Amino acid sequence: MTLDDLTLAEASRRVRQREGTCVEFVNEHISRIAHLEPRLNAFVTSTAEDARQKADEADKRIAAGEDLPPLFGLPIALKDILCTQGVRTTAASRILGNFVPAYSATCVEKLCVEAGAISLGKTNMDEFAMGSSGENSAFGPTRNPHDLSRVPGGSSSGSAAAVASGMALAALGTDTGGSIRQPASLCGIVGLKPTYGRVSRFGVIAYASSLDQVGPMTRTAEDAAMLLEAICGHDPRDSTSSPDAAGDFTSGLKDGIDGLSIGVPAEYFGEGVDPAVAKTVRESIERARELGASIREISLPHTRYAIATYYLVAPAECSSNLARYDGARYGVRETAGDLLSMYTKSRSAGFGDEVRRRILLGVFALSAGYYDAYYGRACQVRTLIGRDFEQAFETVDLIMAPTSPETAFALGERADDPLRMYMSDVLTIPVNLAGLPGMSIPCGVDAHGLPIGLQIIGRWMDEARMLRAAHAMEQILPPRPVPAFRGIE
């Protein structure tokens, strides 16, 4: 088994049975990063030396026979939007170019302190998580390991590329409108967006606070279950954290889906969905019958309003959240003759084009005279989208559909067409608006060998059943595609 295929579960077993050491795993991944990073640009900041030191300490504790968590000593990566104590955290923006947090996000504490996983570094991303291609980073675009001329998806582009290419066993991403599931689909890995409130947002640099959620990016559903178990739980420092947030996602993973009812929404196979993607996903869903599940067509009629709703709600929240970056407290500060000019020049120099575009959209939507017509109406439609899912889940246990309407597109192809770029998330955004859990698993490839993702959507706080279905489907679907660049090594 190579680094491309190694899973968290297998690495954990090897470490505990003394078939490998944490130092060996960490060094192998650091070597892999050194070899591939110049081609992929998946990392913003490396913490290799700290990782080596922690791996050595982990081996000593394992050798001493301590009872340690399953992720202890295993190398992972963290999206650069998660505050990490003492490590530069930029959100891939010039305006946070020198920001070193004095504290860690709750999910980082849970994963890297309580569970003992070892961070190899902070991964590249679209600036402030705004993007669907990984091209909006102040540190340059990330490339897709399956085809270096194509995008990996966004905004968790670096995390997806790192896991797909064997540079990390797993990674954390964030999902505001599909930013875990869409890059997972385009890179051929597993990506899980938990129920809103399942994972604390404390220490996550905010984009759109009512939508953001941290989740795992892994190679299997089992690994996603292990990672989610480590990072979830109630957090009194996050007022939106659910008291029911903890959960057991691994013990029932192999129970299968015999007897479950799967809904297939007609709206997710309509205009704009690549016929090759639709065909592969429908064939994959049909195979669930082999496992004893029943399949039925359903309707989510307000899906067609999801993009418009999202691009009013999310920019409105981002214009408020990003108001704090004024040049006085963080990063870039431009000199000027008066305070207002300093604010203006600093924000112009610190933010990229896409961030400025969304701030302007949000400020307009919230402005006097337009608030009720735009933001207020969008919030009403958001409620209708959520009710669609509630009604669907009265008759089915899970929903399955494509994750992305297409496979990975070429770098730069949509740089001047933001509306076309926004459509990349058309099938993932409704889940964020409804606050539900959703995940993407690989289910095949197109004629160019590019990965296609199957999206599984669960009821509120029902990640256990969703993961169970994903694990069962993995047993009958084609194996995870191996990145094509491997031939150049």
Tab-separated table of C-alpha atoms in Angstrom:
chain	number	residue	atom	x	y	z
A	1	MET	CA	0.000	0.000	0.000
A	2	THR	CA	1.417	3.417	-1.065
A	3	LEU	CA	0.811	6.860	0.407
A	4	ASP	CA	-1.908	7.350	-2.275
A	5	ASP	CA	-3.910	4.465	-0.854
A	6	LEU	CA	-3.080	4.542	2.855
A	7	THR	CA	-6.051	5.419	5.052
A	8	LEU	CA	-6.240	6.871	8.546
A	9	ALA	CA	-7.729	3.619	9.815
A	10	GLU	CA	-4.927	1.504	8.321
A	11	ALA	CA	-2.189	3.878	9.503
A	12	SER	CA	-3.668	3.827	13.006
A	13	ARG	CA	-3.654	0.021	13.010
A	14	ARG	CA	-0.034	-0.122	11.801
A	15	VAL	CA	1.194	2.304	14.449
A	16	ARG	CA	-0.496	0.402	17.258
A	17	GLN	CA	0.745	-2.974	16.034
A	18	ARG	CA	4.276	-1.582	15.659
A	19	GLU	CA	4.318	-2.130	11.880
A	20	GLY	CA	5.285	1.510	11.409
A	21	THR	CA	6.144	4.551	13.490
A	22	CYS	CA	4.743	8.053	13.602
A	23	VAL	CA	8.180	9.421	12.664
A	24	GLU	CA	8.229	7.222	9.539
A	25	PHE	CA	4.730	8.303	8.470
A	26	VAL	CA	5.464	11.998	9.075
A	27	ASN	CA	8.820	11.881	7.245
A	28	GLU	CA	7.315	10.043	4.272
A	29	HIS	CA	4.611	12.694	3.938
A	30	ILE	CA	7.088	15.569	4.308
A	31	SER	CA	9.189	14.039	1.502
A	32	ARG	CA	6.064	13.703	-0.598
A	33	ILE	CA	5.187	17.360	-0.019
A	34	ALA	CA	8.705	18.453	-0.988
A	35	HIS	CA	8.401	16.487	-4.231
A	36	LEU	CA	4.874	17.516	-5.297
A	37	GLU	CA	4.300	20.937	-3.771
A	38	PRO	CA	6.099	22.872	-6.565
A	39	ARG	CA	3.565	21.405	-9.016
A	40	LEU	CA	0.393	21.514	-6.887
A	41	ASN	CA	0.770	24.554	-4.570
A	42	ALA	CA	-1.479	22.911	-1.982
A	43	PHE	CA	0.126	24.461	1.117
A	44	VAL	CA	0.497	28.044	2.318
A	45	THR	CA	2.583	27.304	5.434
A	46	SER	CA	4.643	24.229	6.357
A	47	THR	CA	5.022	23.044	9.964
A	48	ALA	CA	7.367	20.181	9.094
A	49	GLU	CA	9.885	20.655	11.915
A	50	ASP	CA	7.169	20.863	14.561
A	51	ALA	CA	5.555	17.761	13.032
A	52	ARG	CA	8.808	15.774	13.271
A	53	GLN	CA	9.199	16.729	16.933
A	54	LYS	CA	5.618	15.757	17.781
A	55	ALA	CA	5.964	12.459	15.898
A	56	ASP	CA	9.027	11.569	17.972
A	57	GLU	CA	7.125	12.364	21.189
A	58	ALA	CA	4.159	10.307	19.956
A	59	ASP	CA	6.332	7.250	19.284
A	60	LYS	CA	7.734	7.433	22.803
A	61	ARG	CA	4.248	7.509	24.347
A	62	ILE	CA	3.059	4.632	22.152
A	63	ALA	CA	6.159	2.610	23.072
A	64	ALA	CA	5.394	3.278	26.749
A	65	GLY	CA	2.044	1.517	26.264
A	66	GLU	CA	-0.191	4.520	26.940
A	67	ASP	CA	-3.878	4.234	26.018
A	68	LEU	CA	-4.091	6.808	23.215
A	69	PRO	CA	-6.846	7.947	20.781
A	70	PRO	CA	-6.941	6.265	17.310
A	71	LEU	CA	-5.710	9.385	15.466
A	72	PHE	CA	-2.764	9.900	17.800
A	73	GLY	CA	0.499	10.579	15.935
A	74	LEU	CA	-1.011	10.545	12.419
A	75	PRO	CA	-0.168	13.339	9.900
A	76	ILE	CA	-3.018	15.575	8.706
A	77	ALA	CA	-3.382	19.053	7.160
A	78	LEU	CA	-5.476	22.080	8.165
A	79	LYS	CA	-7.204	24.599	5.906
A	80	ASP	CA	-5.627	28.010	6.364
A	81	ILE	CA	-8.880	29.504	7.616
A	82	LEU	CA	-8.610	27.686	10.957
A	83	CYS	CA	-6.823	29.700	13.647
A	84	THR	CA	-3.780	27.779	14.877
A	85	GLN	CA	-1.865	29.035	17.894
A	86	GLY	CA	1.621	30.246	16.951
A	87	VAL	CA	1.225	29.350	13.251
A	88	ARG	CA	0.604	31.955	10.552
A	89	THR	CA	-3.072	31.860	9.503
A	90	THR	CA	-3.894	33.914	6.416
A	91	ALA	CA	-7.237	32.731	4.949
A	92	ALA	CA	-5.177	33.012	1.718
A	93	SER	CA	-5.503	36.800	1.855
A	94	ARG	CA	-2.882	39.555	1.691
A	95	ILE	CA	-4.752	41.406	4.415
A	96	LEU	CA	-3.922	38.597	6.907
A	97	GLY	CA	-0.481	37.913	5.448
A	98	ASN	CA	1.341	38.223	8.789
A	99	PHE	CA	-1.421	37.162	11.202
A	100	VAL	CA	-0.282	34.670	13.864
A	101	PRO	CA	-3.192	33.721	16.175
A	102	ALA	CA	-2.736	33.612	19.938
A	103	TYR	CA	-5.198	30.717	20.195
A	104	SER	CA	-6.404	27.696	18.209
A	105	ALA	CA	-9.856	26.982	16.807
A	106	THR	CA	-11.845	24.460	18.836
A	107	CYS	CA	-11.706	21.906	16.003
A	108	VAL	CA	-7.894	22.254	15.871
A	109	GLU	CA	-7.627	21.791	19.647
A	110	LYS	CA	-9.834	18.711	19.487
A	111	LEU	CA	-7.955	17.152	16.578
A	112	CYS	CA	-4.341	18.125	17.281
A	113	VAL	CA	-4.324	18.325	21.109
A	114	GLU	CA	-7.054	16.023	22.468
A	115	ALA	CA	-6.904	13.413	19.651
A	116	GLY	CA	-3.157	13.888	19.079
A	117	ALA	CA	-3.104	14.151	15.259
A	118	ILE	CA	-0.061	15.955	13.851
A	119	SER	CA	-0.452	18.930	11.493
A	120	LEU	CA	1.922	19.085	8.532
A	121	GLY	CA	0.843	22.623	7.652
A	122	LYS	CA	-1.882	25.003	6.516
A	123	THR	CA	-3.465	24.375	3.128
A	124	ASN	CA	-4.152	26.787	0.301
A	125	MET	CA	-7.697	27.965	-0.424
A	126	ASP	CA	-9.801	30.592	-2.161
A	127	GLU	CA	-9.385	33.868	-0.271
A	128	PHE	CA	-11.679	33.914	2.800
A	129	ALA	CA	-13.300	30.730	1.357
A	130	MET	CA	-14.844	32.678	-1.534
A	131	GLY	CA	-14.555	30.618	-4.693
A	132	SER	CA	-15.220	27.322	-6.429
A	133	SER	CA	-11.904	26.728	-8.181
A	134	GLY	CA	-8.958	27.376	-5.845
A	135	GLU	CA	-7.815	30.233	-8.103
A	136	ASN	CA	-8.656	33.130	-5.762
A	137	SER	CA	-5.715	32.723	-3.375
A	138	ALA	CA	-3.203	35.499	-2.737
A	139	PHE	CA	-0.584	32.708	-2.804
A	140	GLY	CA	-1.439	31.477	-6.298
A	141	PRO	CA	-3.800	28.764	-7.545
A	142	THR	CA	-3.771	25.125	-6.472
A	143	ARG	CA	-3.745	22.518	-9.259
A	144	ASN	CA	-5.759	19.309	-9.575
A	145	PRO	CA	-3.556	16.206	-9.021
A	146	HIS	CA	-5.524	14.344	-11.708
A	147	ASP	CA	-4.702	16.955	-14.383
A	148	LEU	CA	-2.360	19.815	-13.554
A	149	SER	CA	-4.035	22.064	-16.143
A	150	ARG	CA	-7.357	21.892	-14.274
A	151	VAL	CA	-8.755	23.328	-11.039
A	152	PRO	CA	-9.144	21.203	-7.893
A	153	GLY	CA	-12.387	22.961	-6.926
A	154	GLY	CA	-12.790	25.334	-4.017
A	155	SER	CA	-12.603	26.768	-1.594
A	156	SER	CA	-10.895	23.866	0.265
A	157	SER	CA	-8.668	23.367	-2.778
A	158	GLY	CA	-5.392	22.741	-0.955
A	159	SER	CA	-6.933	20.275	1.502
A	160	ALA	CA	-8.509	18.283	-1.353
A	161	ALA	CA	-5.312	18.248	-3.430
A	162	ALA	CA	-3.185	17.274	-0.411
A	163	VAL	CA	-5.378	14.276	0.463
A	164	ALA	CA	-5.834	13.134	-3.156
A	165	SER	CA	-2.088	13.305	-3.860
A	166	GLY	CA	-0.883	11.517	-0.732
A	167	MET	CA	0.616	14.636	0.901
A	168	ALA	CA	-1.562	14.129	4.010
A	169	LEU	CA	-3.602	11.209	5.328
A	170	ALA	CA	-6.575	13.531	5.823
A	171	ALA	CA	-7.407	17.214	6.153
A	172	LEU	CA	-9.948	19.634	7.566
A	173	GLY	CA	-11.854	21.959	5.249
A	174	THR	CA	-14.786	24.335	5.624
A	175	ASP	CA	-18.034	24.273	3.660
A	176	THR	CA	-20.132	27.439	3.204
A	177	GLY	CA	-21.801	26.616	-0.115
A	178	GLY	CA	-20.091	23.337	-1.037
A	179	SER	CA	-16.434	24.116	-0.319
A	180	ILE	CA	-15.711	20.640	1.070
A	181	ARG	CA	-17.933	18.514	-1.188
A	182	GLN	CA	-17.222	20.211	-4.542
A	183	PRO	CA	-13.384	19.969	-4.359
A	184	ALA	CA	-13.739	16.448	-2.939
A	185	SER	CA	-15.775	15.553	-6.034
A	186	LEU	CA	-13.304	17.147	-8.464
A	187	CYS	CA	-10.285	15.517	-6.774
A	188	GLY	CA	-11.830	12.071	-6.216
A	189	ILE	CA	-11.875	11.916	-2.411
A	190	VAL	CA	-14.466	11.859	0.392
A	191	GLY	CA	-15.652	15.217	1.771
A	192	LEU	CA	-18.222	15.662	4.540
A	193	LYS	CA	-20.112	18.807	5.543
A	194	PRO	CA	-21.678	18.182	8.985
A	195	THR	CA	-25.011	19.500	10.217
A	196	TYR	CA	-24.780	23.204	11.075
A	197	GLY	CA	-23.925	23.335	14.791
A	198	ARG	CA	-22.331	19.859	14.888
A	199	VAL	CA	-18.751	21.252	14.830
A	200	SER	CA	-17.792	24.435	16.658
A	201	ARG	CA	-17.017	27.480	14.515
A	202	PHE	CA	-14.984	29.109	17.319
A	203	GLY	CA	-11.629	30.093	15.824
A	204	VAL	CA	-12.800	29.688	12.221
A	205	ILE	CA	-12.225	32.938	10.304
A	206	ALA	CA	-15.798	33.835	9.398
A	207	TYR	CA	-17.092	34.143	5.832
A	208	ALA	CA	-20.888	33.685	6.191
A	209	SER	CA	-21.652	32.825	9.802
A	210	SER	CA	-25.052	31.173	9.288
A	211	LEU	CA	-23.591	28.807	6.648
A	212	ASP	CA	-19.933	28.029	7.544
A	213	GLN	CA	-19.169	24.547	8.866
A	214	VAL	CA	-15.913	22.620	9.428
A	215	GLY	CA	-15.651	19.050	8.143
A	216	PRO	CA	-13.301	16.182	7.215
A	217	MET	CA	-11.701	15.485	3.828
A	218	THR	CA	-10.445	11.899	3.619
A	219	ARG	CA	-10.006	8.864	1.347
A	220	THR	CA	-12.807	6.723	2.817
A	221	ALA	CA	-16.077	7.103	4.678
A	222	GLU	CA	-14.539	5.256	7.626
A	223	ASP	CA	-11.784	7.884	7.875
A	224	ALA	CA	-14.388	10.662	7.650
A	225	ALA	CA	-16.290	9.052	10.537
A	226	MET	CA	-13.114	8.873	12.648
A	227	LEU	CA	-12.239	12.500	11.963
A	228	LEU	CA	-15.780	13.783	12.541
A	229	GLU	CA	-15.955	11.943	15.860
A	230	ALA	CA	-12.760	13.712	16.930
A	231	ILE	CA	-13.837	17.290	16.079
A	232	CYS	CA	-17.571	17.377	16.910
A	233	GLY	CA	-19.161	18.227	20.235
A	234	HIS	CA	-20.803	21.108	22.066
A	235	ASP	CA	-18.661	24.215	22.558
A	236	PRO	CA	-19.861	26.948	24.957
A	237	ARG	CA	-17.604	29.424	23.104
A	238	ASP	CA	-19.808	29.090	19.988
A	239	SER	CA	-23.408	30.230	20.571
A	240	THR	CA	-24.546	28.270	17.479
A	241	SER	CA	-23.008	24.993	18.703
A	242	SER	CA	-25.703	22.384	19.306
A	243	PRO	CA	-25.926	20.680	22.720
A	244	ASP	CA	-26.544	17.447	20.729
A	245	ALA	CA	-23.350	17.852	18.702
A	246	ALA	CA	-21.405	14.791	19.939
A	247	GLY	CA	-21.968	11.486	18.187
A	248	ASP	CA	-20.784	7.922	17.535
A	249	PHE	CA	-20.142	7.582	13.795
A	250	THR	CA	-17.858	4.534	13.646
A	251	SER	CA	-19.531	1.725	15.604
A	252	GLY	CA	-22.498	1.254	13.199
A	253	LEU	CA	-20.569	1.996	10.031
A	254	LYS	CA	-20.775	-1.562	8.639
A	255	ASP	CA	-24.495	-2.111	9.269
A	256	GLY	CA	-25.374	-1.594	5.595
A	257	ILE	CA	-28.378	0.102	4.005
A	258	ASP	CA	-30.782	-2.827	3.658
A	259	GLY	CA	-34.325	-1.458	4.021
A	260	LEU	CA	-33.440	2.209	3.653
A	261	SER	CA	-35.349	4.433	1.232
A	262	ILE	CA	-33.260	6.700	-1.027
A	263	GLY	CA	-34.740	9.776	-2.699
A	264	VAL	CA	-33.444	11.038	-6.049
A	265	PRO	CA	-34.421	14.693	-6.704
A	266	ALA	CA	-35.338	15.366	-10.335
A	267	GLU	CA	-34.088	18.978	-10.064
A	268	TYR	CA	-30.497	17.769	-9.513
A	269	PHE	CA	-30.333	16.175	-12.981
A	270	GLY	CA	-31.656	19.101	-15.017
A	271	GLU	CA	-30.195	21.817	-17.208
A	272	GLY	CA	-26.490	22.505	-16.660
A	273	VAL	CA	-25.603	19.022	-15.404
A	274	ASP	CA	-23.103	17.268	-17.668
A	275	PRO	CA	-24.823	14.209	-19.224
A	276	ALA	CA	-21.791	12.041	-18.403
A	277	VAL	CA	-21.990	13.085	-14.743
A	278	ALA	CA	-25.757	12.509	-14.604
A	279	LYS	CA	-25.429	9.055	-16.216
A	280	THR	CA	-22.644	7.896	-13.885
A	281	VAL	CA	-24.433	9.136	-10.776
A	282	ARG	CA	-27.789	7.585	-11.741
A	283	GLU	CA	-26.088	4.253	-12.436
A	284	SER	CA	-24.318	4.470	-9.066
A	285	ILE	CA	-27.563	5.157	-7.214
A	286	GLU	CA	-29.261	2.245	-8.982
A	287	ARG	CA	-26.600	-0.068	-7.574
A	288	ALA	CA	-27.882	0.701	-4.062
A	289	ARG	CA	-30.671	-1.778	-4.836
A	290	GLU	CA	-28.043	-4.550	-4.698
A	291	LEU	CA	-27.588	-3.640	-1.027
A	292	GLY	CA	-31.317	-3.823	-0.260
A	293	ALA	CA	-32.221	-0.143	-0.491
A	294	SER	CA	-35.294	1.141	-2.320
A	295	ILE	CA	-35.090	4.130	-4.658
A	296	ARG	CA	-37.757	6.676	-5.504
A	297	GLU	CA	-37.935	9.932	-7.433
A	298	ILE	CA	-38.631	13.015	-5.313
A	299	SER	CA	-38.909	16.756	-5.936
A	300	LEU	CA	-37.179	19.704	-4.238
A	301	PRO	CA	-39.060	22.442	-6.139
A	302	HIS	CA	-37.305	25.520	-4.726
A	303	THR	CA	-33.833	24.282	-5.756
A	304	ARG	CA	-33.868	26.683	-8.719
A	305	TYR	CA	-33.809	29.652	-6.324
A	306	ALA	CA	-30.844	28.382	-4.283
A	307	ILE	CA	-28.039	30.164	-6.178
A	308	ALA	CA	-29.811	33.542	-6.091
A	309	THR	CA	-30.645	33.074	-2.401
A	310	TYR	CA	-27.080	32.103	-1.499
A	311	TYR	CA	-25.550	35.046	-3.359
A	312	LEU	CA	-27.659	37.441	-1.299
A	313	VAL	CA	-27.333	35.767	2.119
A	314	ALA	CA	-23.606	34.898	1.971
A	315	PRO	CA	-22.331	38.268	0.623
A	316	ALA	CA	-24.547	40.108	3.125
A	317	GLU	CA	-22.927	38.202	5.988
A	318	CYS	CA	-19.417	38.481	4.526
A	319	SER	CA	-19.703	42.261	4.122
A	320	SER	CA	-20.401	42.441	7.848
A	321	ASN	CA	-17.760	39.889	8.916
A	322	LEU	CA	-14.985	41.417	6.829
A	323	ALA	CA	-15.643	44.969	8.035
A	324	ARG	CA	-13.116	44.320	10.812
A	325	TYR	CA	-10.229	44.180	8.320
A	326	ASP	CA	-9.563	47.889	8.030
A	327	GLY	CA	-5.771	48.106	8.127
A	328	ALA	CA	-5.713	49.200	11.773
A	329	ARG	CA	-5.634	45.782	13.451
A	330	TYR	CA	-4.502	43.183	10.924
A	331	GLY	CA	-2.087	42.693	8.044
A	332	VAL	CA	-1.797	45.225	5.252
A	333	ARG	CA	-1.829	48.913	6.245
A	334	GLU	CA	-1.424	51.564	3.575
A	335	THR	CA	-0.358	55.072	4.517
A	336	ALA	CA	-2.736	57.965	3.799
A	337	GLY	CA	-3.453	61.515	4.902
A	338	ASP	CA	-6.601	60.692	6.908
A	339	LEU	CA	-8.264	57.712	8.583
A	340	LEU	CA	-10.938	57.063	5.933
A	341	SER	CA	-8.355	57.121	3.146
A	342	MET	CA	-6.172	54.675	5.120
A	343	TYR	CA	-9.146	52.284	5.476
A	344	THR	CA	-9.947	52.544	1.765
A	345	LYS	CA	-6.384	52.067	0.545
A	346	SER	CA	-5.668	49.209	2.978
A	347	ARG	CA	-8.812	47.246	2.040
A	348	SER	CA	-8.192	47.839	-1.668
A	349	ALA	CA	-4.636	46.523	-1.328
A	350	GLY	CA	-5.501	43.671	1.016
A	351	PHE	CA	-8.562	42.079	-0.633
A	352	GLY	CA	-8.632	40.279	-3.981
A	353	ASP	CA	-11.189	40.852	-6.741
A	354	GLU	CA	-13.650	38.120	-5.697
A	355	VAL	CA	-13.735	39.253	-2.052
A	356	ARG	CA	-14.326	42.864	-3.081
A	357	ARG	CA	-17.093	41.754	-5.475
A	358	ARG	CA	-18.937	39.879	-2.695
A	359	ILE	CA	-18.507	42.711	-0.187
A	360	LEU	CA	-20.081	45.122	-2.675
A	361	LEU	CA	-22.956	42.691	-3.334
A	362	GLY	CA	-23.543	42.331	0.405
A	363	VAL	CA	-23.400	46.030	1.179
A	364	PHE	CA	-25.940	46.689	-1.583
A	365	ALA	CA	-28.282	43.923	-0.368
A	366	LEU	CA	-28.221	45.333	3.173
A	367	SER	CA	-28.506	49.002	2.240
A	368	ALA	CA	-31.464	51.175	3.226
A	369	GLY	CA	-34.315	50.803	0.769
A	370	TYR	CA	-33.134	47.448	-0.570
A	371	TYR	CA	-32.911	45.297	2.589
A	372	ASP	CA	-36.495	43.983	2.449
A	373	ALA	CA	-36.486	43.532	-1.325
A	374	TYR	CA	-33.254	41.524	-1.434
A	375	TYR	CA	-31.911	40.186	1.882
A	376	GLY	CA	-35.321	39.885	3.539
A	377	ARG	CA	-36.804	38.080	0.530
A	378	ALA	CA	-33.768	35.773	0.320
A	379	CYS	CA	-34.257	34.733	3.940
A	380	GLN	CA	-37.899	33.849	3.168
A	381	VAL	CA	-36.877	31.703	0.197
A	382	ARG	CA	-34.215	30.027	2.358
A	383	THR	CA	-37.026	28.855	4.639
A	384	LEU	CA	-38.878	27.359	1.650
A	385	ILE	CA	-35.752	25.471	0.546
A	386	GLY	CA	-35.446	24.019	4.047
A	387	ARG	CA	-39.120	22.960	3.998
A	388	ASP	CA	-38.542	21.115	0.709
A	389	PHE	CA	-36.010	18.903	2.482
A	390	GLU	CA	-38.266	18.452	5.535
A	391	GLN	CA	-41.098	17.199	3.329
A	392	ALA	CA	-38.762	14.922	1.355
A	393	PHE	CA	-37.414	13.326	4.520
A	394	GLU	CA	-40.963	12.419	5.585
A	395	THR	CA	-40.867	9.730	2.869
A	396	VAL	CA	-37.167	8.865	2.388
A	397	ASP	CA	-34.201	8.184	4.695
A	398	LEU	CA	-31.478	9.690	2.496
A	399	ILE	CA	-31.136	11.717	-0.690
A	400	MET	CA	-28.584	10.926	-3.407
A	401	ALA	CA	-27.592	13.171	-6.339
A	402	PRO	CA	-24.538	14.514	-8.185
A	403	THR	CA	-22.156	16.638	-6.075
A	404	SER	CA	-20.959	18.878	-8.894
A	405	PRO	CA	-22.705	19.438	-12.233
A	406	GLU	CA	-19.418	18.754	-14.020
A	407	THR	CA	-15.886	17.421	-13.613
A	408	ALA	CA	-12.810	19.631	-13.118
A	409	PHE	CA	-12.606	22.527	-15.596
A	410	ALA	CA	-9.489	24.251	-16.926
A	411	LEU	CA	-7.543	26.788	-14.867
A	412	GLY	CA	-8.503	30.321	-15.944
A	413	GLU	CA	-11.503	29.116	-17.964
A	414	ARG	CA	-14.016	31.061	-15.863
A	415	ALA	CA	-11.860	33.833	-14.437
A	416	ASP	CA	-13.870	36.499	-16.290
A	417	ASP	CA	-17.277	34.865	-15.903
A	418	PRO	CA	-18.264	34.931	-12.206
A	419	LEU	CA	-21.887	33.909	-12.862
A	420	ARG	CA	-20.754	30.727	-14.624
A	421	MET	CA	-18.289	30.089	-11.790
A	422	TYR	CA	-21.075	30.462	-9.200
A	423	MET	CA	-23.047	27.674	-10.928
A	424	SER	CA	-20.312	25.198	-9.885
A	425	ASP	CA	-21.962	25.010	-6.451
A	426	VAL	CA	-25.561	24.811	-7.668
A	427	LEU	CA	-26.038	21.254	-6.317
A	428	THR	CA	-24.342	21.756	-2.944
A	429	ILE	CA	-25.669	25.163	-1.856
A	430	PRO	CA	-29.227	23.991	-0.936
A	431	VAL	CA	-27.780	21.744	1.793
A	432	ASN	CA	-25.980	24.695	3.408
A	433	LEU	CA	-29.086	26.876	3.245
A	434	ALA	CA	-31.042	24.118	5.007
A	435	GLY	CA	-28.264	23.412	7.564
A	436	LEU	CA	-28.247	19.666	6.753
A	437	PRO	CA	-25.346	17.189	6.572
A	438	GLY	CA	-24.056	16.199	3.137
A	439	MET	CA	-21.057	14.378	1.764
A	440	SER	CA	-19.405	13.457	-1.522
A	441	ILE	CA	-17.822	10.111	-2.374
A	442	PRO	CA	-16.089	9.108	-5.638
A	443	CYS	CA	-18.344	7.087	-7.959
A	444	GLY	CA	-16.468	6.953	-11.283
A	445	VAL	CA	-14.643	9.014	-13.890
A	446	ASP	CA	-15.517	10.775	-17.149
A	447	ALA	CA	-14.004	10.148	-20.588
A	448	HIS	CA	-10.887	12.160	-19.565
A	449	GLY	CA	-10.336	10.142	-16.406
A	450	LEU	CA	-11.537	12.983	-14.165
A	451	PRO	CA	-13.389	12.044	-10.945
A	452	ILE	CA	-17.171	12.247	-10.541
A	453	GLY	CA	-18.739	12.617	-7.089
A	454	LEU	CA	-21.919	11.107	-5.637
A	455	GLN	CA	-23.581	13.396	-3.089
A	456	ILE	CA	-25.405	11.856	-0.114
A	457	ILE	CA	-27.651	14.131	1.961
A	458	GLY	CA	-28.981	13.204	5.396
A	459	ARG	CA	-31.559	14.431	7.876
A	460	TRP	CA	-30.576	17.025	10.469
A	461	MET	CA	-27.957	15.497	12.851
A	462	ASP	CA	-28.157	12.140	11.042
A	463	GLU	CA	-24.512	11.867	9.949
A	464	ALA	CA	-24.330	8.290	11.272
A	465	ARG	CA	-26.842	6.990	8.702
A	466	MET	CA	-25.268	9.082	5.933
A	467	LEU	CA	-21.806	7.652	6.693
A	468	ARG	CA	-23.258	4.141	6.876
A	469	ALA	CA	-24.649	4.550	3.371
A	470	ALA	CA	-21.384	6.016	2.079
A	471	HIS	CA	-19.391	3.103	3.495
A	472	ALA	CA	-21.806	0.588	1.955
A	473	MET	CA	-21.703	2.302	-1.453
A	474	GLU	CA	-17.895	2.319	-1.386
A	475	GLN	CA	-17.977	-1.491	-1.370
A	476	ILE	CA	-19.822	-1.688	-4.719
A	477	LEU	CA	-18.669	1.451	-6.578
A	478	PRO	CA	-15.444	1.710	-8.634
A	479	PRO	CA	-12.324	2.295	-6.480
A	480	ARG	CA	-11.167	5.821	-5.741
A	481	PRO	CA	-9.348	7.162	-8.850
A	482	VAL	CA	-5.571	7.488	-8.500
A	483	PRO	CA	-4.168	10.908	-9.529
A	484	ALA	CA	-2.726	10.852	-13.041
A	485	PHE	CA	0.414	12.819	-12.116
A	486	ARG	CA	1.778	9.763	-10.344
A	487	GLY	CA	3.451	8.771	-13.600
A	488	ILE	CA	5.871	11.712	-13.391
A	489	GLU	CA	7.397	10.594	-10.067
